[in-house]
């Protein structure tokens, strides 16, 4: 364990933190820890760009645990805000593990359950509060959270915090905590909205960028399959999971819609070997936590998940990620693929794409600076028929994409109407011409007839 001590000893932390690092087998700091820990210890505001799975949580927790040192007073001195319940629970566990010899107290505040127990923990005295913006502001508005002692504030996964519309709560939070504090912001990607937030939130920050903006992990092999519709995607998913000697041992299947997640779960539960679970926003909090834990423990082979529900999943041995659809929030692709290939393990990501998703696929490839290689489908794959509503939905989506690319494009309906009008016009002209011929013929007959009478 001597190597472990030397690896982190250069940061000049304390023996309690060295001991826990040794017990966890932390031999050497990860790149984000190497760069961020000294800056946080030095008191700088920090803008860290790093994906999940890079050790970023420990990159801010270790120096903050060192700076807070020991339990003191009743009010929190560290506030860590995260976008989802699952991530709040995950970070809370990290605080518990890394701070186990420090005596520091913490609470985790998130929605989905009543606030009573969380409020009791806060009122009993804490040093660190981890929470989602909505629940933290809710507890504050009840008069149960005092913020005057907060000296350190962290926004973790800031891009997702922005995506989920928490900016109003963040601004409210900045109004009620002391101005004199150290701020840390971490984000997997750097869209304009996160840059804007950093300008409001950070003062003269040091910037640390480990993974280039919106690129996917190098340890992940990414592949693409073109599949025409939902039913064919479902058939192929079953095919992959039931293939003999396949290596899909621990799989996350990502979908955009909750009803699709439920449908895929029900289908796979009947069709494949191994336990299947599903998580999304409509699932109860305990059910979601239990499903994630079972997946971590290896009791669940396939976890079907929506993007928001899966953000707190931190499992080092996910063999495959399957994107059942192409995400329309392009950074979600990065987050999805980042669930595999973690902690120096290799991983594989498959993406299923239909014609209506090709537009978004191009945007994803542009965002990750990589063209995803296409694989051929098996010859014996059963192709399904798309129902009428799915065909209409896909046609409307393709129309919408074409209008974005070409403002003059009027849409398939307009083109059909235009063609119909053209046919109708031609028919009218033809009828008019025919009638005129008939009239002319009638006039000639009448003229000839009158001539005969005269004769």
Short mmCIF file of C-alpha atoms in Angstrom, two decimals:
data_model
loop_
_atom_site.label_atom_id
_atom_site.label_comp_id
_atom_site.label_asym_id
_atom_site.label_seq_id
_atom_site.Cartn_x
_atom_site.Cartn_y
_atom_site.Cartn_z
CA UNK A 1 0.00 0.00 0.00
CA UNK A 2 3.05 2.26 0.17
CA UNK A 3 2.61 3.14 -3.50
CA UNK A 4 -0.92 4.32 -2.75
CA UNK A 5 0.25 6.64 0.00
CA UNK A 6 2.92 8.16 -2.24
CA UNK A 7 0.44 8.63 -5.07
CA UNK A 8 -1.79 10.98 -3.05
CA UNK A 9 0.71 12.15 -0.42
CA UNK A 10 2.04 14.83 -2.77
CA UNK A 11 -1.25 16.71 -2.25
CA UNK A 12 -0.42 17.09 1.47
CA UNK A 13 -3.82 15.95 2.69
CA UNK A 14 -4.27 14.41 6.15
CA UNK A 15 -3.78 10.89 7.48
CA UNK A 16 -7.54 10.20 7.59
CA UNK A 17 -7.80 10.77 3.84
CA UNK A 18 -4.56 8.90 3.07
CA UNK A 19 -5.89 5.92 5.01
CA UNK A 20 -9.18 5.76 3.10
CA UNK A 21 -7.34 6.13 -0.23
CA UNK A 22 -5.19 3.13 0.70
CA UNK A 23 -8.21 1.07 1.69
CA UNK A 24 -9.95 1.89 -1.59
CA UNK A 25 -6.86 0.89 -3.55
CA UNK A 26 -6.32 4.35 -5.02
CA UNK A 27 -2.77 3.97 -6.33
CA UNK A 28 -2.34 7.13 -8.38
CA UNK A 29 -4.55 10.16 -9.03
CA UNK A 30 -6.56 10.22 -12.25
CA UNK A 31 -5.83 13.11 -14.66
CA UNK A 32 -8.73 15.23 -13.33
CA UNK A 33 -7.60 14.59 -9.73
CA UNK A 34 -4.00 15.41 -10.63
CA UNK A 35 -4.99 18.82 -11.98
CA UNK A 36 -8.00 19.78 -9.85
CA UNK A 37 -6.98 18.82 -6.30
CA UNK A 38 -4.05 21.30 -6.01
CA UNK A 39 -6.20 24.13 -7.40
CA UNK A 40 -9.05 23.45 -4.98
CA UNK A 41 -6.62 23.22 -2.07
CA UNK A 42 -5.15 26.58 -3.13
CA UNK A 43 -8.59 28.19 -2.91
CA UNK A 44 -9.24 28.84 -6.61
CA UNK A 45 -12.65 28.79 -8.24
CA UNK A 46 -12.60 25.92 -10.72
CA UNK A 47 -14.26 25.09 -14.04
CA UNK A 48 -13.68 21.38 -14.61
CA UNK A 49 -14.64 19.68 -17.88
CA UNK A 50 -14.61 15.93 -17.35
CA UNK A 51 -16.97 13.07 -18.02
CA UNK A 52 -18.40 10.80 -15.37
CA UNK A 53 -16.15 7.84 -14.69
CA UNK A 54 -12.97 9.97 -14.67
CA UNK A 55 -12.75 10.31 -10.88
CA UNK A 56 -14.12 13.87 -10.81
CA UNK A 57 -16.22 13.34 -7.66
CA UNK A 58 -13.12 12.48 -5.63
CA UNK A 59 -11.33 15.37 -7.39
CA UNK A 60 -13.48 17.85 -5.48
CA UNK A 61 -14.43 15.80 -2.41
CA UNK A 62 -10.91 14.97 -1.23
CA UNK A 63 -9.70 18.61 -1.07
CA UNK A 64 -13.02 19.81 0.40
CA UNK A 65 -12.97 17.12 3.09
CA UNK A 66 -9.45 18.25 3.92
CA UNK A 67 -10.42 21.94 4.07
CA UNK A 68 -13.51 21.40 6.22
CA UNK A 69 -11.39 19.09 8.46
CA UNK A 70 -13.79 18.27 11.33
CA UNK A 71 -17.40 18.58 12.49
CA UNK A 72 -18.24 22.09 13.59
CA UNK A 73 -21.52 23.82 14.48
CA UNK A 74 -24.90 22.80 13.08
CA UNK A 75 -25.08 24.52 9.70
CA UNK A 76 -23.58 23.17 6.44
CA UNK A 77 -20.31 24.61 5.21
CA UNK A 78 -20.26 22.70 1.91
CA UNK A 79 -23.16 22.66 -0.56
CA UNK A 80 -23.01 20.22 -3.49
CA UNK A 81 -25.79 20.52 -6.09
CA UNK A 82 -26.47 17.75 -8.62
CA UNK A 83 -29.23 17.30 -11.23
CA UNK A 84 -30.88 14.01 -10.21
CA UNK A 85 -31.88 11.99 -7.17
CA UNK A 86 -29.71 9.07 -8.24
CA UNK A 87 -26.63 11.24 -8.58
CA UNK A 88 -27.35 12.88 -5.21
CA UNK A 89 -27.46 9.44 -3.60
CA UNK A 90 -24.26 8.42 -5.41
CA UNK A 91 -22.34 11.54 -4.30
CA UNK A 92 -23.71 11.09 -0.77
CA UNK A 93 -22.23 7.59 -0.70
CA UNK A 94 -18.89 8.98 -1.89
CA UNK A 95 -18.91 11.51 0.97
CA UNK A 96 -19.67 8.68 3.36
CA UNK A 97 -16.83 6.51 2.03
CA UNK A 98 -14.12 9.16 1.60
CA UNK A 99 -14.99 10.95 4.82
CA UNK A 100 -15.39 7.88 7.00
CA UNK A 101 -12.43 8.73 9.28
CA UNK A 102 -13.05 12.48 9.41
CA UNK A 103 -16.14 12.56 11.63
CA UNK A 104 -17.81 14.98 9.21
CA UNK A 105 -21.61 14.83 9.02
CA UNK A 106 -23.63 15.04 5.84
CA UNK A 107 -27.18 14.83 4.52
CA UNK A 108 -28.61 14.12 1.07
CA UNK A 109 -31.71 16.05 -0.07
CA UNK A 110 -33.72 15.04 -3.14
CA UNK A 111 -37.31 14.81 -4.32
CA UNK A 112 -39.50 11.78 -4.89
CA UNK A 113 -39.94 11.16 -1.17
CA UNK A 114 -41.16 13.35 1.68
CA UNK A 115 -38.67 15.86 3.12
CA UNK A 116 -39.29 15.02 6.80
CA UNK A 117 -36.29 12.70 7.35
CA UNK A 118 -34.00 14.95 5.31
CA UNK A 119 -35.04 17.99 7.37
CA UNK A 120 -34.42 16.09 10.60
CA UNK A 121 -30.89 15.21 9.47
CA UNK A 122 -30.18 18.84 8.61
CA UNK A 123 -31.58 20.11 11.91
CA UNK A 124 -29.45 17.60 13.84
CA UNK A 125 -26.38 19.34 12.43
CA UNK A 126 -24.38 18.70 9.25
CA UNK A 127 -21.17 19.89 7.64
CA UNK A 128 -21.92 18.89 4.04
CA UNK A 129 -25.23 19.01 2.16
CA UNK A 130 -25.64 17.15 -1.14
CA UNK A 131 -28.89 17.75 -3.00
CA UNK A 132 -30.92 18.54 -6.07
CA UNK A 133 -31.65 22.27 -6.58
CA UNK A 134 -35.42 21.89 -6.29
CA UNK A 135 -35.40 20.01 -2.99
CA UNK A 136 -32.69 22.18 -1.42
CA UNK A 137 -34.69 25.33 -2.22
CA UNK A 138 -37.85 23.65 -0.92
CA UNK A 139 -36.21 22.92 2.44
CA UNK A 140 -34.81 26.46 2.57
CA UNK A 141 -38.25 27.97 1.85
CA UNK A 142 -39.62 26.02 4.83
CA UNK A 143 -37.08 27.78 7.04
CA UNK A 144 -35.26 24.52 7.80
CA UNK A 145 -31.93 25.28 6.13
CA UNK A 146 -29.48 27.97 7.22
CA UNK A 147 -27.00 28.99 4.54
CA UNK A 148 -24.90 31.62 6.33
CA UNK A 149 -22.01 29.21 7.01
CA UNK A 150 -21.59 27.92 3.44
CA UNK A 151 -17.99 28.47 2.33
CA UNK A 152 -17.78 26.00 -0.55
CA UNK A 153 -20.32 25.41 -3.32
CA UNK A 154 -20.13 22.74 -6.04
CA UNK A 155 -22.26 22.38 -9.17
CA UNK A 156 -21.73 18.84 -10.44
CA UNK A 157 -22.91 17.85 -13.95
CA UNK A 158 -23.77 21.48 -14.65
CA UNK A 159 -24.76 20.70 -18.25
CA UNK A 160 -27.52 18.40 -17.04
CA UNK A 161 -28.58 20.90 -14.36
CA UNK A 162 -29.12 23.40 -17.17
CA UNK A 163 -30.86 20.85 -19.43
CA UNK A 164 -33.35 20.13 -16.66
CA UNK A 165 -34.26 23.78 -16.21
CA UNK A 166 -32.78 24.39 -12.76
CA UNK A 167 -31.28 27.79 -13.59
CA UNK A 168 -33.95 29.73 -11.61
CA UNK A 169 -33.21 27.70 -8.47
CA UNK A 170 -29.46 28.15 -8.96
CA UNK A 171 -29.91 31.92 -9.21
CA UNK A 172 -32.07 31.89 -6.07
CA UNK A 173 -29.38 29.89 -4.30
CA UNK A 174 -26.67 32.37 -5.26
CA UNK A 175 -28.76 35.13 -3.65
CA UNK A 176 -29.04 33.40 -0.26
CA UNK A 177 -25.53 32.08 0.34
CA UNK A 178 -22.52 34.19 1.38
CA UNK A 179 -20.73 35.97 -1.44
CA UNK A 180 -17.37 35.07 0.05
CA UNK A 181 -17.03 31.42 -0.88
CA UNK A 182 -15.13 29.05 -3.16
CA UNK A 183 -17.05 27.81 -6.21
CA UNK A 184 -16.45 24.64 -8.21
CA UNK A 185 -18.29 23.78 -11.42
CA UNK A 186 -17.97 20.44 -13.20
CA UNK A 187 -19.51 19.54 -16.53
CA UNK A 188 -19.11 16.67 -19.00
CA UNK A 189 -19.65 19.06 -21.92
CA UNK A 190 -19.40 22.80 -22.48
CA UNK A 191 -22.45 24.17 -24.33
CA UNK A 192 -23.01 27.94 -24.40
CA UNK A 193 -25.51 27.79 -21.53
CA UNK A 194 -22.89 26.24 -19.22
CA UNK A 195 -20.32 28.86 -20.24
CA UNK A 196 -22.90 31.55 -19.38
CA UNK A 197 -23.52 29.89 -16.00
CA UNK A 198 -19.80 29.76 -15.28
CA UNK A 199 -19.55 33.51 -15.92
CA UNK A 200 -22.28 34.17 -13.34
CA UNK A 201 -21.11 31.58 -10.83
CA UNK A 202 -17.30 31.64 -10.88
CA UNK A 203 -14.80 34.39 -10.08
CA UNK A 204 -11.47 34.29 -11.93
CA UNK A 205 -11.70 30.52 -12.32
CA UNK A 206 -8.95 28.09 -13.20
CA UNK A 207 -10.06 25.84 -16.05
CA UNK A 208 -9.23 22.15 -16.18
CA UNK A 209 -10.24 20.16 -19.26
CA UNK A 210 -9.47 16.46 -19.26
CA UNK A 211 -11.70 15.01 -21.94
CA UNK A 212 -12.13 17.27 -25.01
CA UNK A 213 -15.57 18.83 -25.27
CA UNK A 214 -18.30 16.34 -26.16
CA UNK A 215 -16.06 13.48 -27.18
CA UNK A 216 -16.73 9.93 -26.12
CA UNK A 217 -14.47 7.68 -24.10
CA UNK A 218 -11.54 6.22 -26.05
CA UNK A 219 -12.07 2.85 -24.37
CA UNK A 220 -15.51 2.48 -25.99
CA UNK A 221 -15.99 0.88 -29.42
CA UNK A 222 -18.99 2.52 -31.09
CA UNK A 223 -21.09 0.98 -33.87
CA UNK A 224 -24.23 1.85 -35.80
CA UNK A 225 -27.10 -0.24 -37.15
CA UNK A 226 -29.72 1.12 -39.55
CA UNK A 227 -33.13 -0.33 -38.66
CA UNK A 228 -36.36 0.86 -40.31
CA UNK A 229 -38.82 0.96 -37.41
CA UNK A 230 -39.55 0.25 -33.75
CA UNK A 231 -40.60 -3.38 -34.27
CA UNK A 232 -37.47 -4.24 -36.25
CA UNK A 233 -35.32 -2.55 -33.59
CA UNK A 234 -37.03 -4.68 -30.95
CA UNK A 235 -36.46 -7.87 -32.96
CA UNK A 236 -32.78 -7.00 -33.41
CA UNK A 237 -32.34 -6.18 -29.73
CA UNK A 238 -33.72 -9.63 -28.89
CA UNK A 239 -31.40 -11.14 -31.53
CA UNK A 240 -28.30 -9.50 -30.01
CA UNK A 241 -29.12 -10.48 -26.45
CA UNK A 242 -29.94 -14.10 -27.35
CA UNK A 243 -27.02 -14.67 -29.71
CA UNK A 244 -24.91 -17.68 -28.72
CA UNK A 245 -21.64 -16.91 -26.94
CA UNK A 246 -22.35 -13.17 -26.93
CA UNK A 247 -20.51 -10.93 -24.49
CA UNK A 248 -23.51 -8.78 -23.55
CA UNK A 249 -23.25 -9.62 -19.86
CA UNK A 250 -24.24 -6.31 -18.28
CA UNK A 251 -26.18 -4.03 -20.61
CA UNK A 252 -27.91 -0.66 -20.39
CA UNK A 253 -30.57 -0.04 -23.06
CA UNK A 254 -31.26 3.69 -23.42
CA UNK A 255 -34.57 5.03 -24.74
CA UNK A 256 -36.05 8.54 -24.99
CA UNK A 257 -39.64 7.79 -23.95
CA UNK A 258 -40.99 6.26 -20.75
CA UNK A 259 -43.72 4.28 -22.55
CA UNK A 260 -41.12 2.81 -24.91
CA UNK A 261 -38.98 1.88 -21.89
CA UNK A 262 -41.91 0.02 -20.35
CA UNK A 263 -42.72 -1.76 -23.61
CA UNK A 264 -39.12 -2.85 -24.21
CA UNK A 265 -38.83 -4.06 -20.62
CA UNK A 266 -42.00 -6.17 -20.87
CA UNK A 267 -40.85 -7.68 -24.17
CA UNK A 268 -37.30 -8.52 -23.03
CA UNK A 269 -38.54 -9.96 -19.76
CA UNK A 270 -40.35 -12.64 -21.79
CA UNK A 271 -37.78 -13.13 -24.54
CA UNK A 272 -34.23 -13.18 -23.15
CA UNK A 273 -32.13 -14.96 -20.56
CA UNK A 274 -31.23 -13.04 -17.43
CA UNK A 275 -32.97 -10.54 -15.18
CA UNK A 276 -34.31 -7.31 -16.72
CA UNK A 277 -35.23 -4.09 -14.89
CA UNK A 278 -36.52 -0.70 -16.03
CA UNK A 279 -36.01 2.77 -14.52
CA UNK A 280 -37.59 6.08 -15.48
CA UNK A 281 -39.11 9.14 -13.79
CA UNK A 282 -42.48 7.47 -13.14
CA UNK A 283 -40.94 4.62 -11.17
CA UNK A 284 -40.97 4.98 -7.39
CA UNK A 285 -37.76 6.14 -5.74
CA UNK A 286 -37.16 2.90 -3.84
CA UNK A 287 -37.82 0.82 -6.96
CA UNK A 288 -35.26 2.83 -8.92
CA UNK A 289 -32.62 2.62 -6.20
CA UNK A 290 -33.16 -1.13 -5.79
CA UNK A 291 -32.97 -1.72 -9.56
CA UNK A 292 -29.70 0.23 -9.86
CA UNK A 293 -28.22 -1.60 -6.87
CA UNK A 294 -29.22 -5.00 -8.30
CA UNK A 295 -27.60 -4.00 -11.59
CA UNK A 296 -24.40 -3.00 -9.76
CA UNK A 297 -24.37 -6.27 -7.82
CA UNK A 298 -24.66 -8.29 -11.02
CA UNK A 299 -28.13 -9.69 -10.34
CA UNK A 300 -29.59 -7.79 -13.29
CA UNK A 301 -28.29 -8.40 -16.81
CA UNK A 302 -30.22 -5.71 -18.71
CA UNK A 303 -31.28 -2.31 -17.40
CA UNK A 304 -33.70 -0.36 -19.61
CA UNK A 305 -33.43 3.34 -18.77
CA UNK A 306 -34.36 6.84 -19.83
CA UNK A 307 -31.58 9.45 -19.90
CA UNK A 308 -32.51 11.36 -16.74
CA UNK A 309 -33.04 8.22 -14.66
CA UNK A 310 -29.65 6.79 -15.61
CA UNK A 311 -27.48 9.80 -14.77
CA UNK A 312 -26.69 8.49 -11.28
CA UNK A 313 -25.56 5.05 -12.43
CA UNK A 314 -21.90 4.50 -11.61
CA UNK A 315 -21.05 0.89 -12.48
CA UNK A 316 -17.52 0.04 -13.53
CA UNK A 317 -18.23 -3.18 -15.44
CA UNK A 318 -21.00 -2.29 -17.92
CA UNK A 319 -20.15 -4.41 -20.97
CA UNK A 320 -22.47 -2.73 -23.49
CA UNK A 321 -24.60 0.35 -23.97
CA UNK A 322 -27.38 0.09 -26.55
CA UNK A 323 -28.96 3.30 -27.82
CA UNK A 324 -32.38 2.04 -28.89
CA UNK A 325 -32.88 5.46 -30.45
CA UNK A 326 -30.69 8.43 -31.37
CA UNK A 327 -30.94 11.14 -28.70
CA UNK A 328 -32.14 14.57 -29.82
CA UNK A 329 -30.12 16.19 -27.01
CA UNK A 330 -26.75 15.41 -28.53
CA UNK A 331 -24.77 15.60 -25.30
CA UNK A 332 -26.96 12.75 -24.04
CA UNK A 333 -25.12 10.50 -26.49
CA UNK A 334 -21.88 11.30 -24.67
CA UNK A 335 -23.48 10.59 -21.30
CA UNK A 336 -25.06 7.35 -22.53
CA UNK A 337 -21.86 5.98 -24.03
CA UNK A 338 -19.96 7.10 -20.94
CA UNK A 339 -21.78 4.46 -18.89
CA UNK A 340 -19.43 1.83 -20.38
CA UNK A 341 -15.65 1.86 -20.77
CA UNK A 342 -15.27 3.26 -17.24
CA UNK A 343 -12.32 2.97 -14.87
CA UNK A 344 -9.96 1.81 -17.66
CA UNK A 345 -12.28 -1.01 -18.74
CA UNK A 346 -13.23 -1.47 -22.38
CA UNK A 347 -16.83 -1.18 -23.54
CA UNK A 348 -19.05 -1.34 -26.60
CA UNK A 349 -21.88 0.98 -27.66
CA UNK A 350 -24.46 0.09 -30.33
CA UNK A 351 -26.81 2.71 -31.77
CA UNK A 352 -30.04 1.86 -33.62
CA UNK A 353 -31.08 4.46 -36.20
CA UNK A 354 -34.10 4.80 -38.52
CA UNK A 355 -34.63 7.24 -41.41
CA UNK A 356 -36.23 9.87 -39.17
CA UNK A 357 -33.18 9.81 -36.87
CA UNK A 358 -30.46 10.24 -39.52
CA UNK A 359 -30.57 14.03 -39.13
CA UNK A 360 -29.85 13.72 -35.39
CA UNK A 361 -27.19 11.08 -36.04
CA UNK A 362 -25.25 13.56 -38.20
CA UNK A 363 -25.43 16.10 -35.38
CA UNK A 364 -24.19 13.53 -32.86
CA UNK A 365 -21.26 12.60 -35.10
CA UNK A 366 -20.39 16.27 -35.50
CA UNK A 367 -20.54 16.74 -31.73
CA UNK A 368 -18.24 13.80 -30.97
CA UNK A 369 -15.93 14.56 -33.92
CA UNK A 370 -16.26 11.01 -35.14
CA UNK A 371 -18.12 9.06 -37.82
CA UNK A 372 -19.69 5.99 -36.23
CA UNK A 373 -18.97 2.86 -38.32
CA UNK A 374 -22.02 1.03 -39.72
CA UNK A 375 -22.42 -2.72 -39.25
CA UNK A 376 -24.45 -5.00 -41.50
CA UNK A 377 -27.60 -6.63 -40.18
CA UNK A 378 -27.86 -10.43 -39.98
CA UNK A 379 -29.51 -12.06 -42.98
CA UNK A 380 -32.00 -13.96 -40.81
CA UNK A 381 -33.26 -10.86 -38.96
CA UNK A 382 -37.04 -10.61 -38.96
CA UNK A 383 -38.19 -7.20 -40.22
CA UNK A 384 -41.35 -5.82 -38.65
CA UNK A 385 -44.05 -3.62 -40.17
CA UNK A 386 -44.46 -0.07 -38.86
CA UNK A 387 -48.05 0.80 -37.86
CA UNK A 388 -49.71 3.78 -39.51
CA UNK A 389 -49.16 6.19 -36.58
CA UNK A 390 -45.43 5.39 -36.47
CA UNK A 391 -45.12 5.94 -40.24
CA UNK A 392 -46.92 9.28 -39.93
CA UNK A 393 -44.77 10.35 -36.98
CA UNK A 394 -41.58 9.49 -38.87
CA UNK A 395 -42.78 11.32 -42.00
CA UNK A 396 -43.60 14.44 -39.94
CA UNK A 397 -40.17 14.30 -38.28
CA UNK A 398 -38.42 14.02 -41.65
CA UNK A 399 -40.48 17.00 -42.87
CA UNK A 400 -39.47 19.00 -39.80
CA UNK A 401 -35.79 18.25 -40.40
CA UNK A 402 -36.00 19.23 -44.07
CA UNK A 403 -37.63 22.53 -43.12
CA UNK A 404 -34.74 23.24 -40.75
CA UNK A 405 -32.22 22.60 -43.51
CA UNK A 406 -34.26 24.35 -46.22
CA UNK A 407 -36.63 27.14 -45.04
CA UNK A 408 -38.35 27.09 -48.46
CA UNK A 409 -39.30 23.44 -48.13
CA UNK A 410 -43.08 23.23 -47.71
CA UNK A 411 -43.36 19.65 -46.50
CA UNK A 412 -44.58 16.37 -47.94
CA UNK A 413 -48.23 17.33 -47.37
CA UNK A 414 -47.73 20.56 -49.29
CA UNK A 415 -45.97 18.68 -52.10
CA UNK A 416 -48.84 16.17 -52.29
CA UNK A 417 -51.38 19.01 -52.35
CA UNK A 418 -49.31 20.82 -54.97
CA UNK A 419 -49.23 17.70 -57.17
CA UNK A 420 -52.95 17.14 -56.62
CA UNK A 421 -53.70 20.75 -57.55
CA UNK A 422 -51.58 20.34 -60.68
CA UNK A 423 -53.48 17.19 -61.66
CA UNK A 424 -56.80 18.93 -60.96
CA UNK A 425 -55.73 21.92 -63.03
CA UNK A 426 -54.71 19.71 -65.94
CA UNK A 427 -58.00 17.86 -65.65
CA UNK A 428 -59.94 21.15 -65.68
CA UNK A 429 -57.99 22.39 -68.69
CA UNK A 430 -58.62 19.11 -70.46
CA UNK A 431 -62.34 19.26 -69.65
CA UNK A 432 -62.47 22.91 -70.74
CA UNK A 433 -60.77 22.07 -74.00
CA UNK A 434 -63.17 19.18 -74.53
CA UNK A 435 -66.18 21.39 -73.82
CA UNK A 436 -64.91 24.07 -76.18
CA UNK A 437 -64.49 21.45 -78.87
CA UNK A 438 -68.02 20.24 -78.23
CA UNK A 439 -69.38 23.79 -78.41
CA UNK A 440 -67.44 24.45 -81.62
CA UNK A 441 -68.72 21.20 -83.05
CA UNK A 442 -72.27 22.19 -82.08
CA UNK A 443 -71.92 25.58 -83.73
CA UNK A 444 -70.63 24.02 -86.95
CA UNK A 445 -73.46 21.50 -86.93
CA UNK A 446 -75.97 24.25 -86.36
CA UNK A 447 -74.42 26.31 -89.11
CA UNK A 448 -74.43 23.38 -91.52
CA UNK A 449 -77.96 22.56 -90.48
CA UNK A 450 -79.16 26.11 -91.16
CA UNK A 451 -77.48 26.05 -94.54
CA UNK A 452 -79.37 22.93 -95.51
CA UNK A 453 -82.65 24.54 -94.54
CA UNK A 454 -81.87 27.55 -96.69
CA UNK A 455 -81.14 25.29 -99.55
#
